[in-house]
PDB file of C-alpha atoms in Angstrom:
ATOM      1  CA  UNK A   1      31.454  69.667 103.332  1.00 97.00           C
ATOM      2  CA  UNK A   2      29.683  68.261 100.228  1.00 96.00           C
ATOM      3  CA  UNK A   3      26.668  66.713 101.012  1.00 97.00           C
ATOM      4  CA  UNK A   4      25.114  64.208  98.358  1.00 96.00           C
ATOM      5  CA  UNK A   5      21.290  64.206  97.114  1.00 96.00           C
ATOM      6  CA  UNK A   6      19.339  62.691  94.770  1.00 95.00           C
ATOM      7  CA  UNK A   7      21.680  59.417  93.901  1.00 91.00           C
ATOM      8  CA  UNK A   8      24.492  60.442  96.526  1.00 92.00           C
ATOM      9  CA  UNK A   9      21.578  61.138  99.099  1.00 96.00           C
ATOM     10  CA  UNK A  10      23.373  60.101 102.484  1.00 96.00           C
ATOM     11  CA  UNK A  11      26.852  60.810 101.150  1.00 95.00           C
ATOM     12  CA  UNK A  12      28.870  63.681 102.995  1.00 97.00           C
ATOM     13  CA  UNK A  13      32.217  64.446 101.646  1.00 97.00           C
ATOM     14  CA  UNK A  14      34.644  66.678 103.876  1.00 96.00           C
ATOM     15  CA  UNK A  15      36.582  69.321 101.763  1.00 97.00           C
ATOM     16  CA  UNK A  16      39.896  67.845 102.710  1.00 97.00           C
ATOM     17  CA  UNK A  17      38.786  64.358 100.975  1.00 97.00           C
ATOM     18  CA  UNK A  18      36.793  66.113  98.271  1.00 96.00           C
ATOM     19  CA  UNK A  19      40.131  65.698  95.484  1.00 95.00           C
ATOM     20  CA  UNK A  20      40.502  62.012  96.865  1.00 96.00           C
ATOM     21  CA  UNK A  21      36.258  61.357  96.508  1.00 95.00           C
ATOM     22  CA  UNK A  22      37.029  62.528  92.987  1.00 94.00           C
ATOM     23  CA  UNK A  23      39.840  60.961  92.092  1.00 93.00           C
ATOM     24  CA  UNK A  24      38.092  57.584  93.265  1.00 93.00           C
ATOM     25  CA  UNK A  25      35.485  58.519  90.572  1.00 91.00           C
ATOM     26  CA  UNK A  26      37.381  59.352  87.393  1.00 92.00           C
ATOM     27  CA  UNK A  27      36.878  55.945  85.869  1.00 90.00           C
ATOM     28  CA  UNK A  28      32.736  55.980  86.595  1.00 93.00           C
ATOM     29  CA  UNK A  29      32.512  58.679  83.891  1.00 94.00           C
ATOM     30  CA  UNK A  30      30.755  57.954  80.697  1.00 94.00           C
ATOM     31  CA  UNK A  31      33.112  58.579  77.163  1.00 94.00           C
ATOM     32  CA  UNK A  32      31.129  61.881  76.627  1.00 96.00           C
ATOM     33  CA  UNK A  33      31.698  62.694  80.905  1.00 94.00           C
ATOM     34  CA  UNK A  34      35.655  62.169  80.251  1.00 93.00           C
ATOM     35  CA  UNK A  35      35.817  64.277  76.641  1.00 93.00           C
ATOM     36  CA  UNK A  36      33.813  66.978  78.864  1.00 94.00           C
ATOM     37  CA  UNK A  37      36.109  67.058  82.127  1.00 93.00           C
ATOM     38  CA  UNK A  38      39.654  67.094  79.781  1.00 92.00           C
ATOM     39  CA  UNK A  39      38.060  69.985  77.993  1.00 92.00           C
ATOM     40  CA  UNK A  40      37.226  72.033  80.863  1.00 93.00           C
ATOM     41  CA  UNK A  41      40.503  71.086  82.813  1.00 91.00           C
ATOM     42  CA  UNK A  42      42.186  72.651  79.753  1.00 93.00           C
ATOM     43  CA  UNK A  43      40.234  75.375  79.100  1.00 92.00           C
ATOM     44  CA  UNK A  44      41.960  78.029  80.848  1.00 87.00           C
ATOM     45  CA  UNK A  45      45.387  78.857  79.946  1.00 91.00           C
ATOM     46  CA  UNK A  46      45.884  76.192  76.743  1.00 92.00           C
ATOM     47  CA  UNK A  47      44.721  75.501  73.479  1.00 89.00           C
ATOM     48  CA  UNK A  48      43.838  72.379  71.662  1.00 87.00           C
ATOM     49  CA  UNK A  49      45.403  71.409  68.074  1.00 86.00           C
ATOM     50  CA  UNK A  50      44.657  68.228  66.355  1.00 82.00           C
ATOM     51  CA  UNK A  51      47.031  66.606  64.766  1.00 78.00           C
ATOM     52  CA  UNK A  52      49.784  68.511  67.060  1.00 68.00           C
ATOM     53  CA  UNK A  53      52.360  66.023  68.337  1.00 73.00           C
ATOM     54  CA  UNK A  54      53.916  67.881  71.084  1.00 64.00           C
ATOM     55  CA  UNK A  55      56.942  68.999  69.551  1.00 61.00           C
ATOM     56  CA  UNK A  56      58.338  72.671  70.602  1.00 52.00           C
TER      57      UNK A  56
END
């Protein structure tokens, strides 16, 4: 269970509905928020080329 404080005092978010709470959230984020999540999401296992259109 996630339970909110500070702005999200009084929220409480069960760990089955904690993807679906985020989900629901995605489109709050600020510009910088969004550039921050897509570079941690792909941080792990790929690597980022600009310029790079996909192509094998």
């Amino acid at each position: 269970m996630y339970i909110g404080f500070g702005i999200n005092k009084g929220i409480r978010v069960p760990d089955e509905a904690a993807l679906e709470y985020v989900r629901q959230h995605l489109q709050q984020l600020t510009p910088q928020e969004q550039k921050e999540l897509i570079e941690w999401f792909f941080s792990g296992s790929f690597v980022y080329r600009a310029g790079e259109d996909g192509s094998p």
